[in-house]
Tab-separated table of N, CA and C and ligand atoms in Angstrom:
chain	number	residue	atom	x	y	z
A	1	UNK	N	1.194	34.283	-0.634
A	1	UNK	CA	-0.188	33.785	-0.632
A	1	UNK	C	-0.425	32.941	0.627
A	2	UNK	N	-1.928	33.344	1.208
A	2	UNK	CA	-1.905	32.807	2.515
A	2	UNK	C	-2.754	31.862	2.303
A	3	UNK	N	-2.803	30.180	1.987
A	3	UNK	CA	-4.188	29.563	2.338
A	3	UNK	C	-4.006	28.855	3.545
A	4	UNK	N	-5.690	28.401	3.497
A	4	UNK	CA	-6.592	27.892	4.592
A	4	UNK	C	-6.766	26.221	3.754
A	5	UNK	N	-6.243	25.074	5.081
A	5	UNK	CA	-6.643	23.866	4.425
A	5	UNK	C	-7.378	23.258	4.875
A	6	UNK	N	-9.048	23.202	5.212
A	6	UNK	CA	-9.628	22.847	5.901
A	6	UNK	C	-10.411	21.421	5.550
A	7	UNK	N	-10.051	20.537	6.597
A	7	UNK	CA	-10.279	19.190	6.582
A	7	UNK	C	-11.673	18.719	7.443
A	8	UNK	N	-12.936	18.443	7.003
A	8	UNK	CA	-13.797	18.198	7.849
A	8	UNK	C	-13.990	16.570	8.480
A	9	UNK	N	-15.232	16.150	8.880
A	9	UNK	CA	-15.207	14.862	9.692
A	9	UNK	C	-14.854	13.843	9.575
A	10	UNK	N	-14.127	12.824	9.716
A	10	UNK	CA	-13.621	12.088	9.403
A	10	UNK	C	-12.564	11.467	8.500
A	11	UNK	N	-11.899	13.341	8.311
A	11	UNK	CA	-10.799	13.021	7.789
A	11	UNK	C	-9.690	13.020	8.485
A	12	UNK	N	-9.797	12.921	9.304
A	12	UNK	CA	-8.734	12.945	10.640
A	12	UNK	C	-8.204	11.360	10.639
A	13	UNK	N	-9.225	10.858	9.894
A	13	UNK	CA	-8.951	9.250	10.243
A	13	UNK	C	-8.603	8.263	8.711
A	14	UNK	N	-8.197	9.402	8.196
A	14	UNK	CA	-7.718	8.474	6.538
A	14	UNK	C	-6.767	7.943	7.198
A	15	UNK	N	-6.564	6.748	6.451
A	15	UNK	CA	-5.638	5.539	6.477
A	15	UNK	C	-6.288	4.202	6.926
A	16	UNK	N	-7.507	4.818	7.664
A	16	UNK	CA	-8.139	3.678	8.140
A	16	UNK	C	-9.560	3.570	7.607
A	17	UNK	N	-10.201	4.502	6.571
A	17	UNK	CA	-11.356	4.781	6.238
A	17	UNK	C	-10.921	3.715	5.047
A	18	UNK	N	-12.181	3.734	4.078
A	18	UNK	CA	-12.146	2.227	2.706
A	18	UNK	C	-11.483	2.717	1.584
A	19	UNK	N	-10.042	2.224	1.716
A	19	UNK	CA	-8.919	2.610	0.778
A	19	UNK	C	-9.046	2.765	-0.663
A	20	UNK	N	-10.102	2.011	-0.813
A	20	UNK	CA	-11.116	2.315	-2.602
A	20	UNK	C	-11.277	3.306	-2.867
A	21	UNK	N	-12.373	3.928	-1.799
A	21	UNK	CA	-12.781	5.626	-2.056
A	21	UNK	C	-11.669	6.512	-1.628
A	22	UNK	N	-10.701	6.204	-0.742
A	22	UNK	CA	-10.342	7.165	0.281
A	22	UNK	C	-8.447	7.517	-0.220
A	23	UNK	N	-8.143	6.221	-0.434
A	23	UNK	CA	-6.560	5.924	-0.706
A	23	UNK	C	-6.022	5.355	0.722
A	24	UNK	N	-4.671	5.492	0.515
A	24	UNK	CA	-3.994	4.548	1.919
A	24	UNK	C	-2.931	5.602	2.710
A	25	UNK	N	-2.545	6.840	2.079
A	25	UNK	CA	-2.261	7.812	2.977
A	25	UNK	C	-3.357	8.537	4.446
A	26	UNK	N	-2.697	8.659	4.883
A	26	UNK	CA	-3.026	9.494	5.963
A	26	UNK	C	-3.416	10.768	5.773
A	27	UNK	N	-3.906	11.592	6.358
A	27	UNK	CA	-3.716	13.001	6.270
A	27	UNK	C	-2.685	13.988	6.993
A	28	UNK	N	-1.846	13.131	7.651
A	28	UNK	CA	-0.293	13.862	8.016
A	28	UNK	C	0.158	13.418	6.763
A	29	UNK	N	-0.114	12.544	6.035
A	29	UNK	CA	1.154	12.152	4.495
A	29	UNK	C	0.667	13.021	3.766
A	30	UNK	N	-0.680	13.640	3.547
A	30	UNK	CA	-0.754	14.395	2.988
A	30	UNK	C	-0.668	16.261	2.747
A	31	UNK	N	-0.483	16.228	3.968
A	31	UNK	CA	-0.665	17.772	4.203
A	31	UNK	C	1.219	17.974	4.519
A	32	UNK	N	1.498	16.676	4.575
A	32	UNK	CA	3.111	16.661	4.363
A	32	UNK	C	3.415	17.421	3.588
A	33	UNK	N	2.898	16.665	2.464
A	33	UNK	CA	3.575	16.544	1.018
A	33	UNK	C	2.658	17.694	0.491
A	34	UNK	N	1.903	18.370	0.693
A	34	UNK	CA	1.066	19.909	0.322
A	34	UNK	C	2.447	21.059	1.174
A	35	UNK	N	2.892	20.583	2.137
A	35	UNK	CA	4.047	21.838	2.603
A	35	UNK	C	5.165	21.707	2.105
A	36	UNK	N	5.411	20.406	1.469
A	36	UNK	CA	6.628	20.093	0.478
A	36	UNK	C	6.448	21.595	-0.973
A	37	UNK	N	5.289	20.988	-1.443
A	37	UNK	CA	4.854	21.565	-2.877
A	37	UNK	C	4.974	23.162	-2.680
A	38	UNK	N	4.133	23.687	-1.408
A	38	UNK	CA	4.154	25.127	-1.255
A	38	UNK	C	5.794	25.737	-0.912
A	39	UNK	N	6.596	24.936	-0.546
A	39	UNK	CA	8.143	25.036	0.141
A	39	UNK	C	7.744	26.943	0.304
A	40	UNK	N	8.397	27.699	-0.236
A	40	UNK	CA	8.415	29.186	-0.054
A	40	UNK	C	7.362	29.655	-0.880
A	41	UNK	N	6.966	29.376	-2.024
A	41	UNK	CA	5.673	30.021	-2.564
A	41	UNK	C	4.441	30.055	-2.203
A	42	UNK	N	3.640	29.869	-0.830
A	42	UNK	CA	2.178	30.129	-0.443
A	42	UNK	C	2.713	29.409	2.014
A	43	UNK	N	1.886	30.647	2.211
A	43	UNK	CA	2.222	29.611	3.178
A	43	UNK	C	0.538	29.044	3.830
A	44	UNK	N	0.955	27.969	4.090
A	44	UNK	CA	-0.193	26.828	4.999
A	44	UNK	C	-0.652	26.713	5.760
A	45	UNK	N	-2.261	26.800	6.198
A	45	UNK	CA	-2.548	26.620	7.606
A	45	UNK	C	-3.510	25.424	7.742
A	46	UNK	N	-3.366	24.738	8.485
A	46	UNK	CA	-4.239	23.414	8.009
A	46	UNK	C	-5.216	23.381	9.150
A	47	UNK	N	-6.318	23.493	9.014
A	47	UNK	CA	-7.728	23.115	10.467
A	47	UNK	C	-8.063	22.014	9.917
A	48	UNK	N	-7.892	21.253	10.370
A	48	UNK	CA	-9.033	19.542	10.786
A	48	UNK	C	-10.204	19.622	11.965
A	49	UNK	N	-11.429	19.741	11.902
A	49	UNK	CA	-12.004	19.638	13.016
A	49	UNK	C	-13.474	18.743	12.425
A	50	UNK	N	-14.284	17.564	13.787
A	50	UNK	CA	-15.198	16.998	13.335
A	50	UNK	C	-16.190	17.907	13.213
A	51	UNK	N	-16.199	18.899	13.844
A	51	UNK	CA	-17.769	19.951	14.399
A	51	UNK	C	-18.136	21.212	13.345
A	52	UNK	N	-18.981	21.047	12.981
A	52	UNK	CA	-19.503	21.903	11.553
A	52	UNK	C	-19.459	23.526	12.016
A	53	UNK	N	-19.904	23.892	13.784
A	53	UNK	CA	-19.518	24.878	13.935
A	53	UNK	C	-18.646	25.596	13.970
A	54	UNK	N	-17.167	24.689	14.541
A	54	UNK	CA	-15.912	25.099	14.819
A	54	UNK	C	-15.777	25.490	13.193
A	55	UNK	N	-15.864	24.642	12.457
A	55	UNK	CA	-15.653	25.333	10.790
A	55	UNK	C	-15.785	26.115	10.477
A	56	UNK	N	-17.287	26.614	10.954
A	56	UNK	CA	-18.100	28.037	10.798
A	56	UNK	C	-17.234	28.961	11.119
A	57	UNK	N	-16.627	29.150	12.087
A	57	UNK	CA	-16.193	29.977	13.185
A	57	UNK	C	-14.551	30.152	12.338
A	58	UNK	N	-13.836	29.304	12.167
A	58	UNK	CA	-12.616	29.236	11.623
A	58	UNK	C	-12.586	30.089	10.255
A	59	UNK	N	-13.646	29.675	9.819
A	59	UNK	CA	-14.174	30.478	8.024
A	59	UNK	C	-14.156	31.838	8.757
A	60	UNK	N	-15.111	32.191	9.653
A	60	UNK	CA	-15.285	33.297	9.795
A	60	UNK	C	-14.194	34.401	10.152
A	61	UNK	N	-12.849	33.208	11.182
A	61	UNK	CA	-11.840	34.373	11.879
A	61	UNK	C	-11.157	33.924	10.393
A	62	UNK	N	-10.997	33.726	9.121
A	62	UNK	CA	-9.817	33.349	8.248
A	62	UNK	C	-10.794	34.409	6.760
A	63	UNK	N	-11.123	35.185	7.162
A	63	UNK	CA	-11.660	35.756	5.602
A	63	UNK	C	-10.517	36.907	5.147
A	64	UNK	N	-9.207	36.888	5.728
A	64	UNK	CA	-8.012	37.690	5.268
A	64	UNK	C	-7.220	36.648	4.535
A	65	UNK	N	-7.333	35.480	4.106
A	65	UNK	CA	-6.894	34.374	3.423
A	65	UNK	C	-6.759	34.522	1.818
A	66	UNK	N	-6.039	34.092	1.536
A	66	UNK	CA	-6.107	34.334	-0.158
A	66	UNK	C	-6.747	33.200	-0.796
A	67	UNK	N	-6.936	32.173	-0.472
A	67	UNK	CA	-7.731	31.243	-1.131
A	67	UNK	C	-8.109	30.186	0.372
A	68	UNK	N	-9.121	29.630	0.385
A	68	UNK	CA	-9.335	27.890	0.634
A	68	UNK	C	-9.274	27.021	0.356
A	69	UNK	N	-8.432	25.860	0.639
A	69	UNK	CA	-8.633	24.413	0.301
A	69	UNK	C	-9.687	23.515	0.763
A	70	UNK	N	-11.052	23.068	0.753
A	70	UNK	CA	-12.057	22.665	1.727
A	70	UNK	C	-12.125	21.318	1.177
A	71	UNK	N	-12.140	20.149	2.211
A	71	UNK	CA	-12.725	19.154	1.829
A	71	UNK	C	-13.422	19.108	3.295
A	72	UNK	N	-14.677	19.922	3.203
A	72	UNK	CA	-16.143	19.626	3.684
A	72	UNK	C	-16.464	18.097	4.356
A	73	UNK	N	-16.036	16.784	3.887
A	73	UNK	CA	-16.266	15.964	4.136
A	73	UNK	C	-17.760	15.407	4.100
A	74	UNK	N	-18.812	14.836	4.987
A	74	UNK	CA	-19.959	14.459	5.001
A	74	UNK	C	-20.682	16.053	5.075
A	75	UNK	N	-20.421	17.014	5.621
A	75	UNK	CA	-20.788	18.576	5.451
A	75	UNK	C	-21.026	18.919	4.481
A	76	UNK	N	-20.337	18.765	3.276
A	76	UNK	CA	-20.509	18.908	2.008
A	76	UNK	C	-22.183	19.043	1.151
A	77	UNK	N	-22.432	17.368	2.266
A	77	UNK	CA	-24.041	17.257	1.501
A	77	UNK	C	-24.610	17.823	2.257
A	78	UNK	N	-24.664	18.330	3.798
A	78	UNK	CA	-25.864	19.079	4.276
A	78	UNK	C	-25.427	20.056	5.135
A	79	UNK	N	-24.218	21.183	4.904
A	79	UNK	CA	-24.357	22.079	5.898
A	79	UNK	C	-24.497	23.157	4.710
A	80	UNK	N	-25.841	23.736	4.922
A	80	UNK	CA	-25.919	25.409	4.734
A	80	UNK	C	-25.238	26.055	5.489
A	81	UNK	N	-24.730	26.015	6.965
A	81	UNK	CA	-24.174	26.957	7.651
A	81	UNK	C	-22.539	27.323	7.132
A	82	UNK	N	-22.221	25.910	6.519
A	82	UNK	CA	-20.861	26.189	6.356
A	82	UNK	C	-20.688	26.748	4.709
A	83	UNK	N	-21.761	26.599	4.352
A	83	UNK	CA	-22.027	27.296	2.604
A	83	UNK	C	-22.042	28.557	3.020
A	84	UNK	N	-22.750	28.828	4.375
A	84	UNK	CA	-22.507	30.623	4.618
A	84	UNK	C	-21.787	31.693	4.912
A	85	UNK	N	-21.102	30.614	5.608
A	85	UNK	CA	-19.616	31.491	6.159
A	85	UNK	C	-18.817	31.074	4.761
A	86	UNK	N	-18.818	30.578	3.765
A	86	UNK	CA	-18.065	30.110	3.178
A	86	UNK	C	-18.240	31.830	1.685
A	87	UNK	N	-19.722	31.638	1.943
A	87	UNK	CA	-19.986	32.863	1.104
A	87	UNK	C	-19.405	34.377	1.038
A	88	UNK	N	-18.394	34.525	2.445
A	88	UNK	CA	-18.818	35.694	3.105
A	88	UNK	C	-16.931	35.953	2.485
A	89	UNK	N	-16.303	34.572	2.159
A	89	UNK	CA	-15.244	34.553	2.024
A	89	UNK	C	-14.882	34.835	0.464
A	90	UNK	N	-13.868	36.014	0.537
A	90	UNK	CA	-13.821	36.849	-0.712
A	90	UNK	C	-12.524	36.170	-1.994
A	91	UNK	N	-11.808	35.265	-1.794
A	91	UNK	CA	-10.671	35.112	-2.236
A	91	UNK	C	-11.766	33.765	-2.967
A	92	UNK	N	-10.434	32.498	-3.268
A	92	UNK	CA	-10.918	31.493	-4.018
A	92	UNK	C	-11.040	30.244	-2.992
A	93	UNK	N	-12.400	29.612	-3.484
A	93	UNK	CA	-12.513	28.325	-2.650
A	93	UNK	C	-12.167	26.925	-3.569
A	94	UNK	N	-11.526	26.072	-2.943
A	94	UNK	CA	-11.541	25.168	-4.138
A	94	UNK	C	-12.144	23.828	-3.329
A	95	UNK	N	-12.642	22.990	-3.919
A	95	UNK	CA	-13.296	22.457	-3.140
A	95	UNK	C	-12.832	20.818	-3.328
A	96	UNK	N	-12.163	19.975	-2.689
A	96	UNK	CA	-11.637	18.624	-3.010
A	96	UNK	C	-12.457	17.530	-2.321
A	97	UNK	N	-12.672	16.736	-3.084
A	97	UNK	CA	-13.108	15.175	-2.205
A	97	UNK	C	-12.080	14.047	-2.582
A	98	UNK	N	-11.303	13.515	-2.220
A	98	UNK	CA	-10.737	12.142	-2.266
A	98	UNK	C	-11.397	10.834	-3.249
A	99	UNK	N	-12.812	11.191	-2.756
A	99	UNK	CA	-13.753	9.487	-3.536
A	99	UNK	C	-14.315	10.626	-5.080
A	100	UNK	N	-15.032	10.107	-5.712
A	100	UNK	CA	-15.803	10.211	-6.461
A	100	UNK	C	-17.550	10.751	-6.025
A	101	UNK	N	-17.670	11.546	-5.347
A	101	UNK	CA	-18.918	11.744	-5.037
A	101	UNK	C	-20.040	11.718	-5.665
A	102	UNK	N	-19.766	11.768	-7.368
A	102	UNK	CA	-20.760	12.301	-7.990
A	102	UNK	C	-20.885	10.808	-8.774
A	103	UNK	N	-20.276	9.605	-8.562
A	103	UNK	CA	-20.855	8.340	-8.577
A	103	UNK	C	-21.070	7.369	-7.412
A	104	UNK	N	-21.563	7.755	-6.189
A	104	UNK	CA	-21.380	7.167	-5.105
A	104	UNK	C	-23.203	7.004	-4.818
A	105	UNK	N	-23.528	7.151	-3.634
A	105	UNK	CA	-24.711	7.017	-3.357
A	105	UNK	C	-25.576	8.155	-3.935
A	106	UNK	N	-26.703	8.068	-4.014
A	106	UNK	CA	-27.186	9.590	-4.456
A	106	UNK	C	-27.083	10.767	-3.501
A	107	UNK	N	-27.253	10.663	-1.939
A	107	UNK	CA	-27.059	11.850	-1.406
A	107	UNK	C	-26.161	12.444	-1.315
A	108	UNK	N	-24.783	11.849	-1.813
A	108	UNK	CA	-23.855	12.857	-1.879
A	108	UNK	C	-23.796	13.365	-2.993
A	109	UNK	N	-25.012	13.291	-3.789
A	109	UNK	CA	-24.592	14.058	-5.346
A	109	UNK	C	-25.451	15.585	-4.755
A	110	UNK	N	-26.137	15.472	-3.498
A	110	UNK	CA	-26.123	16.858	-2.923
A	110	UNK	C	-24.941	17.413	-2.191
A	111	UNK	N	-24.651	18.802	-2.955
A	111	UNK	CA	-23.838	19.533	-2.417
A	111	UNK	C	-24.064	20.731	-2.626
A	112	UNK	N	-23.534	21.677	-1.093
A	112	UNK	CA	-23.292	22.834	-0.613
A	112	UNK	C	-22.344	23.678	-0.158
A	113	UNK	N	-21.128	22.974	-1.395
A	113	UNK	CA	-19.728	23.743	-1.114
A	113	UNK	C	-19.861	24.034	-2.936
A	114	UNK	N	-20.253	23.139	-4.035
A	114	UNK	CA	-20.076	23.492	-5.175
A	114	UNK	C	-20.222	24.794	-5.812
A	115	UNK	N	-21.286	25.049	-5.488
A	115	UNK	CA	-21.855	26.618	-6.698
A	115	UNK	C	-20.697	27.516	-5.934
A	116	UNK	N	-20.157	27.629	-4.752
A	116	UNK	CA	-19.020	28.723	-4.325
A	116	UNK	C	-17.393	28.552	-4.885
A	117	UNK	N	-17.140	27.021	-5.420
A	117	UNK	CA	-15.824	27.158	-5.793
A	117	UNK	C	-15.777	27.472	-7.129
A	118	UNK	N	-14.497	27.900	-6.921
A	118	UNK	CA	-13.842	28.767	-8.041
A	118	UNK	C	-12.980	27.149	-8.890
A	119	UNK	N	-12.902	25.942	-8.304
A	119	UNK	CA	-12.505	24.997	-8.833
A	119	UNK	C	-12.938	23.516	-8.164
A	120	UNK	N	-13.434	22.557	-8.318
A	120	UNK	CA	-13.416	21.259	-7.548
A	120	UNK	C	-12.304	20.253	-8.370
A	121	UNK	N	-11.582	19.602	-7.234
A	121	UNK	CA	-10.894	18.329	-7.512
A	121	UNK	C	-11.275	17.243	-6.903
A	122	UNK	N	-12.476	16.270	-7.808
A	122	UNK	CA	-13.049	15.345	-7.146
A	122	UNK	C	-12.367	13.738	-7.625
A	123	UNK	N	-12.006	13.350	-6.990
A	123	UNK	CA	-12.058	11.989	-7.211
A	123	UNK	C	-10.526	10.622	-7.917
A	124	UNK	N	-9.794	11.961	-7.262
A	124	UNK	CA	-8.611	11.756	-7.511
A	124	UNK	C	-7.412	11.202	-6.371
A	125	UNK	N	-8.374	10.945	-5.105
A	125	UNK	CA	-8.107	10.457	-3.929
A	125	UNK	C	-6.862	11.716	-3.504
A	126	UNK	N	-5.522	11.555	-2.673
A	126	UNK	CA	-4.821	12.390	-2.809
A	126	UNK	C	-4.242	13.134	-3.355
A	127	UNK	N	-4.071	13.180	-4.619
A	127	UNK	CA	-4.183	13.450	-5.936
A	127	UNK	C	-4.942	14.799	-6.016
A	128	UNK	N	-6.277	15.199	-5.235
A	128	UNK	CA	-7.346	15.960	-5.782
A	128	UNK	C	-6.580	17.250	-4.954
A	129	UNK	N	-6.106	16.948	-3.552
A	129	UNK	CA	-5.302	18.199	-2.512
A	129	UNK	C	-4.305	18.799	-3.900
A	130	UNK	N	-3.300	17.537	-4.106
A	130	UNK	CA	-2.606	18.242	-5.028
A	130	UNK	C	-2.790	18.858	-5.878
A	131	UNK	N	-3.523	18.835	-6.431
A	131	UNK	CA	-3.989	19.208	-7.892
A	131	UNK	C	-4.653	20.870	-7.563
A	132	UNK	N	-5.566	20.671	-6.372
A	132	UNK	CA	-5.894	22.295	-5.853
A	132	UNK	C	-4.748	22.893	-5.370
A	133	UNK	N	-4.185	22.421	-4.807
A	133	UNK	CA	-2.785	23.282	-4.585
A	133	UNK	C	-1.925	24.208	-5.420
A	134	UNK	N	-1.903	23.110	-6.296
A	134	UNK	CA	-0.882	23.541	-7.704
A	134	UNK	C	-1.525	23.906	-8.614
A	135	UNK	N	-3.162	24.273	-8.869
A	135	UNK	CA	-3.766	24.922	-9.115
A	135	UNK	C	-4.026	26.722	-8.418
A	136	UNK	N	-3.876	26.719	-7.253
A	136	UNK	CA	-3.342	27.889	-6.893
A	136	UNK	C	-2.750	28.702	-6.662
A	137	UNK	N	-1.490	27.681	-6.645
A	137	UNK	CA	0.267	28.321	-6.792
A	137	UNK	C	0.225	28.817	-8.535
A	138	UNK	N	-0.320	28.170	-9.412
A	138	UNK	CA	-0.456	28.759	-10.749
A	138	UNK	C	-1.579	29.219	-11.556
A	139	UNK	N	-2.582	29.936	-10.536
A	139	UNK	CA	-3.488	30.950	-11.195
A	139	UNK	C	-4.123	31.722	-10.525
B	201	DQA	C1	-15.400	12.974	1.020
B	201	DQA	C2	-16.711	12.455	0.392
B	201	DQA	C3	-17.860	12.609	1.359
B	201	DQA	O1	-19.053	12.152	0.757
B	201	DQA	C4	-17.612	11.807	2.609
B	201	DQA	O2	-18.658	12.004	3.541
B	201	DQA	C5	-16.278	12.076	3.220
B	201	DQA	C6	-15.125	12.316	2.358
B	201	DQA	C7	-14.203	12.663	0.101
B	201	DQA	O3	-13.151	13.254	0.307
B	201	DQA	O4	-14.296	11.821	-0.791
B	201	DQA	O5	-16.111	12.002	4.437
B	201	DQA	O6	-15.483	14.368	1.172
């Protein structure tokens, strides 16, 4: 199994974002410990990028993938573009946030990664990667 772990804006910079919503790992501690879990059963490709297009574009060259891991980041609440390329993608999307989105401010209770996943893990801080992971290694 081939996934895609795609990390959008400002997740490049956990460890230093508000450890309440976010946790106190990094996202090298975490995508660590996601290549720990997969060891020989799925292999990993991880994109981090801030730019909603480069995403676009990555979705688009990765639709031979067997599933996605997406945490969209602030994209989440307003990119249609990346809901589109996201559409076009035939396997499973799962969709993770770190904070709690759906008790936070109200605009992030808009989202445009939801109606496409096949699972969300919200609010479980690092916890939520894992949980999609090992949700796809077992179904
Ligand atoms: C986030 C939640 C988003 O609302 C926010 O813009 C992020 C991170 C999360 O993982 O909790 O950057 O996706």
């Amino acid at each position: 199994m081939k996934i895609l772990i795609i990390n959008g804006p400002n997740l490049n910079m956990l460890g230093k974002r508000d450890p309440n919503h976010y946790g106190k790992l990094t996202l090298n501690d975490i995508n660590k410990e996601l290549k720990k879990r997969a060891k020989n059963k799925a292999k990993l490709v991880f994109y981090t990028n801030n730019e909603e297009g480069k995403i676009v574009t990555k979705i688009q060259r990765s639709l031979n993938f067997d599933a996605i891991i997406i945490n969209a980041g602030a994209y989440t609440h307003t990119s249609l573009a990346i809901h589109d390329a996201l559409e076009m993608f035939k396997g499973k999307i799962i969709e993770v946030h770190l904070s709690n989105v759906l008790e936070r401010e109200s605009f992030r209770k808009v989202n445009f990664i939801n109606s496409l996943a096949t699972k969300s893990f919200i609010g479980e801080k690092e916890n939520s990667y894992y949980k999609a992971l090992d949700y796809l290694l077992n179904n």
